[in-house]
Amino acid sequence: MATILIIEDEVNIASLLQTCVESEGYCCHVAYDGKTGLAAFRRLEPDLIILDLMLPEMDGLEVCTQIRQSGVRKDPYVMMLTAKGEEIDRIIGYSTGADDYLPKPFSPTELLVRIRALLRRTMRHQETLKIETPHLQIDLERRSVFLKALESDAIAVHLSALEFDVLATLANRPGRVWTRTQLLDHVWGGDFTGDDRIVDSYIKRLRHKLGQGNAESYPFIKTVSGVGYAFEDT
Ligand code: CA
Protein backbone atom coordinates (compact mmCIF):
# COMPACT_ATOMS: atom_id res chain seq x y z
CA MET A 1 0.00 0.00 0.00
CA ALA A 2 1.16 3.53 -0.74
CA THR A 3 2.67 5.74 1.95
CA ILE A 4 1.25 9.24 2.29
CA LEU A 5 2.85 12.09 4.23
CA ILE A 6 0.64 14.95 5.42
CA ILE A 7 2.28 18.31 6.17
CA GLU A 8 -0.35 20.58 7.70
CA ASP A 9 -0.10 22.88 10.73
CA GLU A 10 -3.83 23.07 11.51
CA VAL A 11 -4.44 20.13 13.83
CA ASN A 12 -8.12 19.70 12.92
CA ILE A 13 -7.46 19.59 9.19
CA ALA A 14 -4.44 17.31 9.64
CA SER A 15 -6.61 14.98 11.67
CA LEU A 16 -9.40 15.00 9.04
CA LEU A 17 -6.85 14.25 6.30
CA GLN A 18 -5.36 11.42 8.33
CA THR A 19 -8.77 9.86 8.99
CA CYS A 20 -9.65 9.99 5.26
CA VAL A 21 -6.34 8.57 4.11
CA GLU A 22 -6.28 5.79 6.70
CA SER A 23 -9.89 4.82 5.93
CA GLU A 24 -8.64 3.85 2.45
CA GLY A 25 -5.88 1.73 3.94
CA TYR A 26 -2.96 3.98 3.02
CA CYS A 27 -0.03 4.17 5.40
CA CYS A 28 -0.12 7.71 6.80
CA HIS A 29 2.29 10.03 8.64
CA VAL A 30 1.63 13.59 9.81
CA ALA A 31 4.04 16.50 10.30
CA TYR A 32 2.88 19.89 11.61
CA ASP A 33 5.54 22.15 10.09
CA GLY A 34 7.75 22.29 7.01
CA LYS A 35 11.03 21.41 8.65
CA THR A 36 9.68 18.30 10.39
CA GLY A 37 7.86 17.44 7.16
CA LEU A 38 11.08 17.53 5.14
CA ALA A 39 12.83 15.31 7.67
CA ALA A 40 9.92 12.83 7.52
CA PHE A 41 10.02 12.94 3.72
CA ARG A 42 13.71 11.96 3.67
CA ARG A 43 13.17 9.19 6.21
CA LEU A 44 9.96 7.67 4.79
CA GLU A 45 10.30 8.27 1.03
CA PRO A 46 6.49 8.53 0.70
CA ASP A 47 4.61 7.97 -2.56
CA LEU A 48 2.53 11.09 -2.10
CA ILE A 49 2.74 14.23 0.03
CA ILE A 50 -0.29 16.32 0.95
CA LEU A 51 1.26 19.71 1.57
CA ASP A 52 -0.44 22.76 3.03
CA LEU A 53 0.54 26.02 1.33
CA MET A 54 0.34 28.22 4.44
CA LEU A 55 2.74 26.83 7.03
CA PRO A 56 4.57 28.75 9.76
CA GLU A 57 8.23 29.65 9.10
CA MET A 58 8.82 27.56 5.96
CA ASP A 59 5.77 27.72 3.64
CA GLY A 60 4.52 24.99 1.30
CA LEU A 61 6.19 26.48 -1.78
CA GLU A 62 9.59 26.34 -0.10
CA VAL A 63 8.97 22.80 1.16
CA CYS A 64 7.93 21.69 -2.34
CA THR A 65 11.02 23.26 -3.90
CA GLN A 66 13.26 21.45 -1.41
CA ILE A 67 11.48 18.15 -2.07
CA ARG A 68 12.10 18.50 -5.81
CA GLN A 69 15.73 19.44 -5.29
CA SER A 70 16.42 16.74 -2.72
CA GLY A 71 17.64 14.16 -5.22
CA VAL A 72 16.07 11.23 -3.35
CA ARG A 73 15.59 8.13 -5.44
CA LYS A 74 11.83 8.10 -5.24
CA ASP A 75 10.18 11.28 -6.49
CA PRO A 76 6.84 11.67 -4.67
CA TYR A 77 3.63 13.16 -5.98
CA VAL A 78 2.83 16.44 -4.26
CA MET A 79 -0.73 17.63 -3.72
CA MET A 80 -0.82 21.22 -2.49
CA LEU A 81 -3.65 22.38 -0.22
CA THR A 82 -4.63 26.01 -0.70
CA ALA A 83 -6.94 28.21 1.35
CA LYS A 84 -8.60 29.91 -1.61
CA GLY A 85 -9.08 28.99 -5.27
CA GLU A 86 -7.37 32.20 -6.39
CA GLU A 87 -4.13 31.14 -4.81
CA ILE A 88 -3.81 28.45 -7.45
CA ASP A 89 -2.83 31.10 -10.00
CA ARG A 90 -0.07 32.27 -7.73
CA ILE A 91 1.27 28.77 -7.11
CA ILE A 92 1.20 27.80 -10.76
CA GLY A 93 3.14 31.01 -11.41
CA TYR A 94 5.86 29.72 -9.09
CA SER A 95 6.11 26.41 -10.98
CA THR A 96 7.44 24.69 -7.89
CA GLY A 97 6.56 21.21 -8.98
CA ALA A 98 3.28 20.40 -7.25
CA ASP A 99 1.33 17.77 -9.17
CA ASP A 100 -2.14 18.83 -8.11
CA TYR A 101 -3.83 21.59 -6.10
CA LEU A 102 -6.77 21.12 -3.79
CA PRO A 103 -8.58 24.20 -2.43
CA LYS A 104 -9.92 24.19 1.12
CA PRO A 105 -12.58 23.41 2.11
CA PHE A 106 -12.51 20.05 0.35
CA SER A 107 -14.75 17.03 0.67
CA PRO A 108 -13.25 13.69 1.74
CA THR A 109 -14.59 12.18 -1.50
CA GLU A 110 -12.82 14.74 -3.66
CA LEU A 111 -9.60 14.26 -1.71
CA LEU A 112 -9.66 10.48 -2.16
CA VAL A 113 -10.57 10.67 -5.85
CA ARG A 114 -7.56 12.87 -6.45
CA ILE A 115 -5.22 10.71 -4.38
CA ARG A 116 -6.28 7.62 -6.31
CA ALA A 117 -5.86 9.43 -9.64
CA LEU A 118 -2.30 10.45 -8.77
CA LEU A 119 -1.22 7.08 -7.38
CA ARG A 120 -2.72 5.13 -10.27
CA ARG A 121 -0.44 6.95 -12.67
CA THR A 122 2.59 5.12 -11.35
CA MET A 123 1.41 2.06 -13.25
CA ARG A 124 1.20 3.69 -16.68
CA HIS A 125 3.51 3.75 -19.67
CA GLN A 126 4.48 0.11 -19.56
CA GLU A 127 3.78 -0.67 -23.25
CA THR A 128 7.03 0.39 -24.90
CA LEU A 129 10.25 0.62 -22.96
CA LYS A 130 12.20 3.28 -24.82
CA ILE A 131 11.46 6.30 -26.96
CA GLU A 132 14.27 7.54 -29.20
CA THR A 133 14.04 10.77 -31.15
CA PRO A 134 16.90 12.57 -32.94
CA HIS A 135 17.91 14.49 -29.81
CA LEU A 136 16.24 12.67 -26.92
CA GLN A 137 16.41 9.28 -25.22
CA ILE A 138 13.51 8.46 -22.94
CA ASP A 139 13.67 5.24 -20.93
CA LEU A 140 10.18 4.42 -19.68
CA GLU A 141 11.35 1.66 -17.38
CA ARG A 142 14.02 3.68 -15.62
CA ARG A 143 12.04 6.88 -16.11
CA SER A 144 15.16 8.67 -17.28
CA VAL A 145 15.59 11.32 -19.96
CA PHE A 146 18.82 12.15 -21.76
CA LEU A 147 19.59 14.92 -24.21
CA LYS A 148 21.92 13.62 -26.88
CA ALA A 149 24.85 15.98 -27.23
CA LEU A 150 26.98 16.16 -30.37
CA GLU A 151 30.47 16.20 -28.95
CA SER A 152 30.01 15.00 -25.40
CA ASP A 153 28.16 12.45 -23.30
CA ALA A 154 24.39 12.58 -23.20
CA ILE A 155 23.07 15.02 -20.60
CA ALA A 156 20.60 13.75 -17.99
CA VAL A 157 17.44 15.82 -17.59
CA HIS A 158 15.88 15.57 -14.12
CA LEU A 159 12.08 15.61 -14.25
CA SER A 160 9.39 15.17 -11.62
CA ALA A 161 7.13 12.13 -11.99
CA LEU A 162 4.36 14.05 -13.73
CA GLU A 163 6.70 16.10 -15.89
CA PHE A 164 8.13 12.81 -17.11
CA ASP A 165 4.67 11.45 -17.91
CA VAL A 166 3.68 14.56 -19.86
CA LEU A 167 6.87 14.36 -21.92
CA ALA A 168 6.57 10.59 -22.49
CA THR A 169 2.95 10.99 -23.60
CA LEU A 170 3.83 13.68 -26.14
CA ALA A 171 7.04 12.05 -27.38
CA ASN A 172 5.42 8.66 -27.85
CA ARG A 173 3.39 10.12 -30.74
CA PRO A 174 5.52 12.81 -32.43
CA GLY A 175 3.46 15.30 -34.39
CA ARG A 176 0.18 14.37 -32.76
CA VAL A 177 -1.59 17.44 -31.40
CA TRP A 178 -2.91 17.06 -27.87
CA THR A 179 -5.48 19.38 -26.34
CA ARG A 180 -5.13 20.25 -22.66
CA THR A 181 -8.16 18.09 -21.88
CA GLN A 182 -6.68 15.09 -23.69
CA LEU A 183 -3.40 15.50 -21.81
CA LEU A 184 -5.26 15.80 -18.51
CA ASP A 185 -7.26 12.65 -19.24
CA HIS A 186 -4.22 10.71 -20.32
CA VAL A 187 -1.69 11.84 -17.74
CA TRP A 188 -3.68 12.96 -14.70
CA GLY A 189 -6.55 10.55 -15.28
CA GLY A 190 -10.24 11.15 -15.97
CA ASP A 191 -10.89 11.91 -12.31
CA PHE A 192 -8.90 15.14 -12.38
CA THR A 193 -11.23 18.03 -11.57
CA GLY A 194 -8.76 20.88 -11.27
CA ASP A 195 -7.90 23.72 -13.64
CA ASP A 196 -6.64 22.73 -17.12
CA ARG A 197 -4.09 25.55 -16.97
CA ILE A 198 -1.97 23.18 -14.91
CA VAL A 199 -0.98 21.66 -18.27
CA ASP A 200 0.52 24.99 -19.39
CA SER A 201 2.54 25.10 -16.21
CA TYR A 202 3.99 21.65 -16.91
CA ILE A 203 4.81 22.51 -20.52
CA LYS A 204 6.60 25.63 -19.33
CA ARG A 205 8.73 23.64 -16.88
CA LEU A 206 9.50 20.94 -19.43
CA ARG A 207 10.64 23.47 -22.01
CA HIS A 208 12.79 25.13 -19.40
CA LYS A 209 14.42 21.85 -18.37
CA LEU A 210 14.79 20.43 -21.89
CA GLY A 211 16.16 23.75 -23.07
CA GLN A 212 18.79 23.62 -20.31
CA GLY A 213 17.52 26.93 -18.96
CA ASN A 214 16.95 28.47 -22.39
CA ALA A 215 13.16 28.30 -22.57
CA GLU A 216 13.13 30.74 -25.49
CA SER A 217 14.21 28.00 -27.86
CA TYR A 218 10.99 26.07 -27.05
CA PRO A 219 12.67 22.74 -27.63
CA PHE A 220 10.65 19.68 -28.54
CA ILE A 221 7.21 20.90 -27.48
CA LYS A 222 5.42 23.03 -30.01
CA THR A 223 2.38 25.19 -29.19
CA VAL A 224 -0.38 24.60 -31.71
CA SER A 225 -2.28 27.85 -31.59
CA GLY A 226 -5.84 27.54 -30.35
CA VAL A 227 -5.53 23.76 -29.92
CA GLY A 228 -2.78 22.56 -27.60
CA TYR A 229 0.65 20.99 -27.82
CA ALA A 230 2.64 18.60 -29.98
CA PHE A 231 6.05 16.95 -29.76
CA GLU A 232 8.51 17.84 -32.48
CA ASP A 233 12.19 16.94 -32.76
CA THR A 234 13.86 17.95 -35.99
CA1 CA B 1 -1.94 26.19 7.31
PDB file of C-alpha atoms and ligand atoms in Angstrom:
ATOM      1  CA  MET A   1       0.000   0.000   0.000  1.00  0.00           C
ATOM      2  CA  ALA A   2       1.161   3.526  -0.739  1.00  0.00           C
ATOM      3  CA  THR A   3       2.673   5.741   1.951  1.00  0.00           C
ATOM      4  CA  ILE A   4       1.251   9.240   2.288  1.00  0.00           C
ATOM      5  CA  LEU A   5       2.852  12.088   4.229  1.00  0.00           C
ATOM      6  CA  ILE A   6       0.637  14.952   5.418  1.00  0.00           C
ATOM      7  CA  ILE A   7       2.283  18.306   6.165  1.00  0.00           C
ATOM      8  CA  GLU A   8      -0.351  20.582   7.698  1.00  0.00           C
ATOM      9  CA  ASP A   9      -0.096  22.880  10.730  1.00  0.00           C
ATOM     10  CA  GLU A  10      -3.829  23.065  11.506  1.00  0.00           C
ATOM     11  CA  VAL A  11      -4.435  20.129  13.830  1.00  0.00           C
ATOM     12  CA  ASN A  12      -8.121  19.703  12.918  1.00  0.00           C
ATOM     13  CA  ILE A  13      -7.457  19.587   9.194  1.00  0.00           C
ATOM     14  CA  ALA A  14      -4.442  17.306   9.640  1.00  0.00           C
ATOM     15  CA  SER A  15      -6.611  14.977  11.673  1.00  0.00           C
ATOM     16  CA  LEU A  16      -9.402  15.000   9.041  1.00  0.00           C
ATOM     17  CA  LEU A  17      -6.855  14.247   6.304  1.00  0.00           C
ATOM     18  CA  GLN A  18      -5.359  11.425   8.330  1.00  0.00           C
ATOM     19  CA  THR A  19      -8.765   9.860   8.988  1.00  0.00           C
ATOM     20  CA  CYS A  20      -9.649   9.985   5.264  1.00  0.00           C
ATOM     21  CA  VAL A  21      -6.339   8.573   4.112  1.00  0.00           C
ATOM     22  CA  GLU A  22      -6.277   5.786   6.701  1.00  0.00           C
ATOM     23  CA  SER A  23      -9.887   4.825   5.931  1.00  0.00           C
ATOM     24  CA  GLU A  24      -8.640   3.850   2.451  1.00  0.00           C
ATOM     25  CA  GLY A  25      -5.884   1.725   3.935  1.00  0.00           C
ATOM     26  CA  TYR A  26      -2.962   3.984   3.022  1.00  0.00           C
ATOM     27  CA  CYS A  27      -0.030   4.170   5.400  1.00  0.00           C
ATOM     28  CA  CYS A  28      -0.117   7.709   6.800  1.00  0.00           C
ATOM     29  CA  HIS A  29       2.294  10.029   8.643  1.00  0.00           C
ATOM     30  CA  VAL A  30       1.631  13.592   9.806  1.00  0.00           C
ATOM     31  CA  ALA A  31       4.038  16.501  10.297  1.00  0.00           C
ATOM     32  CA  TYR A  32       2.882  19.890  11.610  1.00  0.00           C
ATOM     33  CA  ASP A  33       5.536  22.151  10.090  1.00  0.00           C
ATOM     34  CA  GLY A  34       7.746  22.287   7.006  1.00  0.00           C
ATOM     35  CA  LYS A  35      11.034  21.408   8.653  1.00  0.00           C
ATOM     36  CA  THR A  36       9.676  18.302  10.390  1.00  0.00           C
ATOM     37  CA  GLY A  37       7.864  17.442   7.162  1.00  0.00           C
ATOM     38  CA  LEU A  38      11.078  17.533   5.139  1.00  0.00           C
ATOM     39  CA  ALA A  39      12.831  15.310   7.675  1.00  0.00           C
ATOM     40  CA  ALA A  40       9.925  12.826   7.519  1.00  0.00           C
ATOM     41  CA  PHE A  41      10.024  12.937   3.719  1.00  0.00           C
ATOM     42  CA  ARG A  42      13.713  11.961   3.667  1.00  0.00           C
ATOM     43  CA  ARG A  43      13.169   9.190   6.211  1.00  0.00           C
ATOM     44  CA  LEU A  44       9.957   7.672   4.795  1.00  0.00           C
ATOM     45  CA  GLU A  45      10.303   8.268   1.026  1.00  0.00           C
ATOM     46  CA  PRO A  46       6.494   8.532   0.700  1.00  0.00           C
ATOM     47  CA  ASP A  47       4.613   7.966  -2.557  1.00  0.00           C
ATOM     48  CA  LEU A  48       2.530  11.086  -2.100  1.00  0.00           C
ATOM     49  CA  ILE A  49       2.744  14.226   0.025  1.00  0.00           C
ATOM     50  CA  ILE A  50      -0.286  16.320   0.948  1.00  0.00           C
ATOM     51  CA  LEU A  51       1.265  19.708   1.569  1.00  0.00           C
ATOM     52  CA  ASP A  52      -0.444  22.762   3.025  1.00  0.00           C
ATOM     53  CA  LEU A  53       0.537  26.016   1.326  1.00  0.00           C
ATOM     54  CA  MET A  54       0.344  28.220   4.440  1.00  0.00           C
ATOM     55  CA  LEU A  55       2.735  26.827   7.030  1.00  0.00           C
ATOM     56  CA  PRO A  56       4.571  28.747   9.762  1.00  0.00           C
ATOM     57  CA  GLU A  57       8.231  29.648   9.098  1.00  0.00           C
ATOM     58  CA  MET A  58       8.816  27.564   5.962  1.00  0.00           C
ATOM     59  CA  ASP A  59       5.773  27.719   3.638  1.00  0.00           C
ATOM     60  CA  GLY A  60       4.522  24.990   1.301  1.00  0.00           C
ATOM     61  CA  LEU A  61       6.194  26.476  -1.776  1.00  0.00           C
ATOM     62  CA  GLU A  62       9.592  26.342  -0.099  1.00  0.00           C
ATOM     63  CA  VAL A  63       8.966  22.798   1.161  1.00  0.00           C
ATOM     64  CA  CYS A  64       7.932  21.691  -2.342  1.00  0.00           C
ATOM     65  CA  THR A  65      11.025  23.263  -3.901  1.00  0.00           C
ATOM     66  CA  GLN A  66      13.256  21.450  -1.412  1.00  0.00           C
ATOM     67  CA  ILE A  67      11.484  18.145  -2.074  1.00  0.00           C
ATOM     68  CA  ARG A  68      12.098  18.501  -5.810  1.00  0.00           C
ATOM     69  CA  GLN A  69      15.730  19.440  -5.287  1.00  0.00           C
ATOM     70  CA  SER A  70      16.417  16.737  -2.722  1.00  0.00           C
ATOM     71  CA  GLY A  71      17.637  14.155  -5.222  1.00  0.00           C
ATOM     72  CA  VAL A  72      16.067  11.229  -3.347  1.00  0.00           C
ATOM     73  CA  ARG A  73      15.595   8.126  -5.438  1.00  0.00           C
ATOM     74  CA  LYS A  74      11.828   8.099  -5.236  1.00  0.00           C
ATOM     75  CA  ASP A  75      10.179  11.276  -6.489  1.00  0.00           C
ATOM     76  CA  PRO A  76       6.841  11.667  -4.670  1.00  0.00           C
ATOM     77  CA  TYR A  77       3.632  13.157  -5.981  1.00  0.00           C
ATOM     78  CA  VAL A  78       2.832  16.445  -4.261  1.00  0.00           C
ATOM     79  CA  MET A  79      -0.732  17.629  -3.720  1.00  0.00           C
ATOM     80  CA  MET A  80      -0.822  21.223  -2.489  1.00  0.00           C
ATOM     81  CA  LEU A  81      -3.650  22.385  -0.217  1.00  0.00           C
ATOM     82  CA  THR A  82      -4.632  26.013  -0.696  1.00  0.00           C
ATOM     83  CA  ALA A  83      -6.941  28.206   1.349  1.00  0.00           C
ATOM     84  CA  LYS A  84      -8.596  29.905  -1.610  1.00  0.00           C
ATOM     85  CA  GLY A  85      -9.076  28.991  -5.270  1.00  0.00           C
ATOM     86  CA  GLU A  86      -7.372  32.201  -6.386  1.00  0.00           C
ATOM     87  CA  GLU A  87      -4.129  31.143  -4.808  1.00  0.00           C
ATOM     88  CA  ILE A  88      -3.808  28.450  -7.447  1.00  0.00           C
ATOM     89  CA  ASP A  89      -2.832  31.098 -10.003  1.00  0.00           C
ATOM     90  CA  ARG A  90      -0.070  32.269  -7.733  1.00  0.00           C
ATOM     91  CA  ILE A  91       1.268  28.769  -7.108  1.00  0.00           C
ATOM     92  CA  ILE A  92       1.205  27.802 -10.764  1.00  0.00           C
ATOM     93  CA  GLY A  93       3.138  31.006 -11.407  1.00  0.00           C
ATOM     94  CA  TYR A  94       5.856  29.720  -9.092  1.00  0.00           C
ATOM     95  CA  SER A  95       6.110  26.412 -10.977  1.00  0.00           C
ATOM     96  CA  THR A  96       7.439  24.689  -7.889  1.00  0.00           C
ATOM     97  CA  GLY A  97       6.557  21.207  -8.977  1.00  0.00           C
ATOM     98  CA  ALA A  98       3.282  20.401  -7.251  1.00  0.00           C
ATOM     99  CA  ASP A  99       1.328  17.766  -9.169  1.00  0.00           C
ATOM    100  CA  ASP A 100      -2.141  18.829  -8.107  1.00  0.00           C
ATOM    101  CA  TYR A 101      -3.828  21.590  -6.103  1.00  0.00           C
ATOM    102  CA  LEU A 102      -6.775  21.124  -3.787  1.00  0.00           C
ATOM    103  CA  PRO A 103      -8.582  24.199  -2.427  1.00  0.00           C
ATOM    104  CA  LYS A 104      -9.925  24.195   1.124  1.00  0.00           C
ATOM    105  CA  PRO A 105     -12.583  23.414   2.113  1.00  0.00           C
ATOM    106  CA  PHE A 106     -12.506  20.048   0.346  1.00  0.00           C
ATOM    107  CA  SER A 107     -14.752  17.030   0.674  1.00  0.00           C
ATOM    108  CA  PRO A 108     -13.250  13.689   1.735  1.00  0.00           C
ATOM    109  CA  THR A 109     -14.593  12.177  -1.499  1.00  0.00           C
ATOM    110  CA  GLU A 110     -12.816  14.735  -3.664  1.00  0.00           C
ATOM    111  CA  LEU A 111      -9.605  14.260  -1.706  1.00  0.00           C
ATOM    112  CA  LEU A 112      -9.663  10.482  -2.159  1.00  0.00           C
ATOM    113  CA  VAL A 113     -10.566  10.671  -5.849  1.00  0.00           C
ATOM    114  CA  ARG A 114      -7.555  12.872  -6.455  1.00  0.00           C
ATOM    115  CA  ILE A 115      -5.219  10.711  -4.383  1.00  0.00           C
ATOM    116  CA  ARG A 116      -6.282   7.616  -6.312  1.00  0.00           C
ATOM    117  CA  ALA A 117      -5.858   9.426  -9.642  1.00  0.00           C
ATOM    118  CA  LEU A 118      -2.300  10.445  -8.768  1.00  0.00           C
ATOM    119  CA  LEU A 119      -1.215   7.085  -7.381  1.00  0.00           C
ATOM    120  CA  ARG A 120      -2.719   5.130 -10.267  1.00  0.00           C
ATOM    121  CA  ARG A 121      -0.443   6.952 -12.671  1.00  0.00           C
ATOM    122  CA  THR A 122       2.594   5.118 -11.351  1.00  0.00           C
ATOM    123  CA  MET A 123       1.411   2.056 -13.251  1.00  0.00           C
ATOM    124  CA  ARG A 124       1.203   3.685 -16.676  1.00  0.00           C
ATOM    125  CA  HIS A 125       3.506   3.754 -19.671  1.00  0.00           C
ATOM    126  CA  GLN A 126       4.482   0.112 -19.561  1.00  0.00           C
ATOM    127  CA  GLU A 127       3.779  -0.669 -23.247  1.00  0.00           C
ATOM    128  CA  THR A 128       7.033   0.388 -24.897  1.00  0.00           C
ATOM    129  CA  LEU A 129      10.252   0.620 -22.961  1.00  0.00           C
ATOM    130  CA  LYS A 130      12.196   3.285 -24.817  1.00  0.00           C
ATOM    131  CA  ILE A 131      11.459   6.299 -26.962  1.00  0.00           C
ATOM    132  CA  GLU A 132      14.275   7.544 -29.202  1.00  0.00           C
ATOM    133  CA  THR A 133      14.039  10.767 -31.150  1.00  0.00           C
ATOM    134  CA  PRO A 134      16.904  12.570 -32.939  1.00  0.00           C
ATOM    135  CA  HIS A 135      17.907  14.490 -29.809  1.00  0.00           C
ATOM    136  CA  LEU A 136      16.239  12.671 -26.919  1.00  0.00           C
ATOM    137  CA  GLN A 137      16.414   9.283 -25.219  1.00  0.00           C
ATOM    138  CA  ILE A 138      13.509   8.458 -22.940  1.00  0.00           C
ATOM    139  CA  ASP A 139      13.667   5.242 -20.931  1.00  0.00           C
ATOM    140  CA  LEU A 140      10.183   4.420 -19.681  1.00  0.00           C
ATOM    141  CA  GLU A 141      11.345   1.655 -17.381  1.00  0.00           C
ATOM    142  CA  ARG A 142      14.021   3.680 -15.618  1.00  0.00           C
ATOM    143  CA  ARG A 143      12.040   6.876 -16.113  1.00  0.00           C
ATOM    144  CA  SER A 144      15.158   8.673 -17.279  1.00  0.00           C
ATOM    145  CA  VAL A 145      15.585  11.323 -19.958  1.00  0.00           C
ATOM    146  CA  PHE A 146      18.818  12.150 -21.756  1.00  0.00           C
ATOM    147  CA  LEU A 147      19.590  14.920 -24.207  1.00  0.00           C
ATOM    148  CA  LYS A 148      21.922  13.624 -26.879  1.00  0.00           C
ATOM    149  CA  ALA A 149      24.851  15.983 -27.230  1.00  0.00           C
ATOM    150  CA  LEU A 150      26.982  16.160 -30.369  1.00  0.00           C
ATOM    151  CA  GLU A 151      30.467  16.201 -28.948  1.00  0.00           C
ATOM    152  CA  SER A 152      30.012  14.995 -25.402  1.00  0.00           C
ATOM    153  CA  ASP A 153      28.162  12.452 -23.298  1.00  0.00           C
ATOM    154  CA  ALA A 154      24.395  12.580 -23.202  1.00  0.00           C
ATOM    155  CA  ILE A 155      23.073  15.023 -20.601  1.00  0.00           C
ATOM    156  CA  ALA A 156      20.599  13.747 -17.994  1.00  0.00           C
ATOM    157  CA  VAL A 157      17.443  15.822 -17.586  1.00  0.00           C
ATOM    158  CA  HIS A 158      15.877  15.570 -14.125  1.00  0.00           C
ATOM    159  CA  LEU A 159      12.084  15.613 -14.246  1.00  0.00           C
ATOM    160  CA  SER A 160       9.386  15.167 -11.618  1.00  0.00           C
ATOM    161  CA  ALA A 161       7.127  12.133 -11.991  1.00  0.00           C
ATOM    162  CA  LEU A 162       4.362  14.050 -13.733  1.00  0.00           C
ATOM    163  CA  GLU A 163       6.705  16.102 -15.889  1.00  0.00           C
ATOM    164  CA  PHE A 164       8.126  12.812 -17.111  1.00  0.00           C
ATOM    165  CA  ASP A 165       4.669  11.453 -17.908  1.00  0.00           C
ATOM    166  CA  VAL A 166       3.678  14.557 -19.864  1.00  0.00           C
ATOM    167  CA  LEU A 167       6.875  14.356 -21.916  1.00  0.00           C
ATOM    168  CA  ALA A 168       6.566  10.589 -22.487  1.00  0.00           C
ATOM    169  CA  THR A 169       2.951  10.986 -23.605  1.00  0.00           C
ATOM    170  CA  LEU A 170       3.831  13.676 -26.137  1.00  0.00           C
ATOM    171  CA  ALA A 171       7.040  12.050 -27.379  1.00  0.00           C
ATOM    172  CA  ASN A 172       5.416   8.663 -27.849  1.00  0.00           C
ATOM    173  CA  ARG A 173       3.388  10.119 -30.740  1.00  0.00           C
ATOM    174  CA  PRO A 174       5.521  12.812 -32.428  1.00  0.00           C
ATOM    175  CA  GLY A 175       3.460  15.305 -34.387  1.00  0.00           C
ATOM    176  CA  ARG A 176       0.179  14.370 -32.759  1.00  0.00           C
ATOM    177  CA  VAL A 177      -1.588  17.444 -31.399  1.00  0.00           C
ATOM    178  CA  TRP A 178      -2.912  17.060 -27.866  1.00  0.00           C
ATOM    179  CA  THR A 179      -5.485  19.380 -26.336  1.00  0.00           C
ATOM    180  CA  ARG A 180      -5.134  20.252 -22.661  1.00  0.00           C
ATOM    181  CA  THR A 181      -8.159  18.090 -21.876  1.00  0.00           C
ATOM    182  CA  GLN A 182      -6.676  15.093 -23.693  1.00  0.00           C
ATOM    183  CA  LEU A 183      -3.402  15.503 -21.813  1.00  0.00           C
ATOM    184  CA  LEU A 184      -5.258  15.799 -18.508  1.00  0.00           C
ATOM    185  CA  ASP A 185      -7.262  12.647 -19.238  1.00  0.00           C
ATOM    186  CA  HIS A 186      -4.223  10.706 -20.321  1.00  0.00           C
ATOM    187  CA  VAL A 187      -1.688  11.839 -17.738  1.00  0.00           C
ATOM    188  CA  TRP A 188      -3.678  12.964 -14.704  1.00  0.00           C
ATOM    189  CA  GLY A 189      -6.550  10.551 -15.277  1.00  0.00           C
ATOM    190  CA  GLY A 190     -10.239  11.148 -15.973  1.00  0.00           C
ATOM    191  CA  ASP A 191     -10.889  11.913 -12.312  1.00  0.00           C
ATOM    192  CA  PHE A 192      -8.896  15.141 -12.385  1.00  0.00           C
ATOM    193  CA  THR A 193     -11.228  18.025 -11.574  1.00  0.00           C
ATOM    194  CA  GLY A 194      -8.757  20.883 -11.275  1.00  0.00           C
ATOM    195  CA  ASP A 195      -7.898  23.717 -13.642  1.00  0.00           C
ATOM    196  CA  ASP A 196      -6.638  22.727 -17.118  1.00  0.00           C
ATOM    197  CA  ARG A 197      -4.089  25.547 -16.969  1.00  0.00           C
ATOM    198  CA  ILE A 198      -1.970  23.182 -14.909  1.00  0.00           C
ATOM    199  CA  VAL A 199      -0.984  21.663 -18.273  1.00  0.00           C
ATOM    200  CA  ASP A 200       0.524  24.986 -19.385  1.00  0.00           C
ATOM    201  CA  SER A 201       2.541  25.105 -16.209  1.00  0.00           C
ATOM    202  CA  TYR A 202       3.990  21.647 -16.912  1.00  0.00           C
ATOM    203  CA  ILE A 203       4.809  22.508 -20.519  1.00  0.00           C
ATOM    204  CA  LYS A 204       6.604  25.631 -19.329  1.00  0.00           C
ATOM    205  CA  ARG A 205       8.729  23.641 -16.881  1.00  0.00           C
ATOM    206  CA  LEU A 206       9.499  20.937 -19.430  1.00  0.00           C
ATOM    207  CA  ARG A 207      10.645  23.475 -22.009  1.00  0.00           C
ATOM    208  CA  HIS A 208      12.789  25.125 -19.396  1.00  0.00           C
ATOM    209  CA  LYS A 209      14.422  21.852 -18.374  1.00  0.00           C
ATOM    210  CA  LEU A 210      14.790  20.430 -21.890  1.00  0.00           C
ATOM    211  CA  GLY A 211      16.165  23.749 -23.070  1.00  0.00           C
ATOM    212  CA  GLN A 212      18.787  23.619 -20.306  1.00  0.00           C
ATOM    213  CA  GLY A 213      17.523  26.926 -18.963  1.00  0.00           C
ATOM    214  CA  ASN A 214      16.953  28.470 -22.390  1.00  0.00           C
ATOM    215  CA  ALA A 215      13.162  28.298 -22.569  1.00  0.00           C
ATOM    216  CA  GLU A 216      13.134  30.737 -25.493  1.00  0.00           C
ATOM    217  CA  SER A 217      14.207  28.000 -27.860  1.00  0.00           C
ATOM    218  CA  TYR A 218      10.990  26.073 -27.047  1.00  0.00           C
ATOM    219  CA  PRO A 219      12.671  22.740 -27.628  1.00  0.00           C
ATOM    220  CA  PHE A 220      10.646  19.677 -28.536  1.00  0.00           C
ATOM    221  CA  ILE A 221       7.214  20.900 -27.483  1.00  0.00           C
ATOM    222  CA  LYS A 222       5.420  23.035 -30.013  1.00  0.00           C
ATOM    223  CA  THR A 223       2.378  25.194 -29.188  1.00  0.00           C
ATOM    224  CA  VAL A 224      -0.378  24.602 -31.711  1.00  0.00           C
ATOM    225  CA  SER A 225      -2.283  27.855 -31.591  1.00  0.00           C
ATOM    226  CA  GLY A 226      -5.843  27.538 -30.351  1.00  0.00           C
ATOM    227  CA  VAL A 227      -5.535  23.761 -29.922  1.00  0.00           C
ATOM    228  CA  GLY A 228      -2.779  22.563 -27.601  1.00  0.00           C
ATOM    229  CA  TYR A 229       0.647  20.988 -27.816  1.00  0.00           C
ATOM    230  CA  ALA A 230       2.642  18.596 -29.984  1.00  0.00           C
ATOM    231  CA  PHE A 231       6.053  16.947 -29.762  1.00  0.00           C
ATOM    232  CA  GLU A 232       8.512  17.838 -32.482  1.00  0.00           C
ATOM    233  CA  ASP A 233      12.190  16.941 -32.757  1.00  0.00           C
ATOM    234  CA  THR A 234      13.855  17.950 -35.990  1.00  0.00           C
TER     235      THR A 234
HETATM  236 CA    CA B   1      -1.944  26.187   7.306  1.00  0.00          CA
END
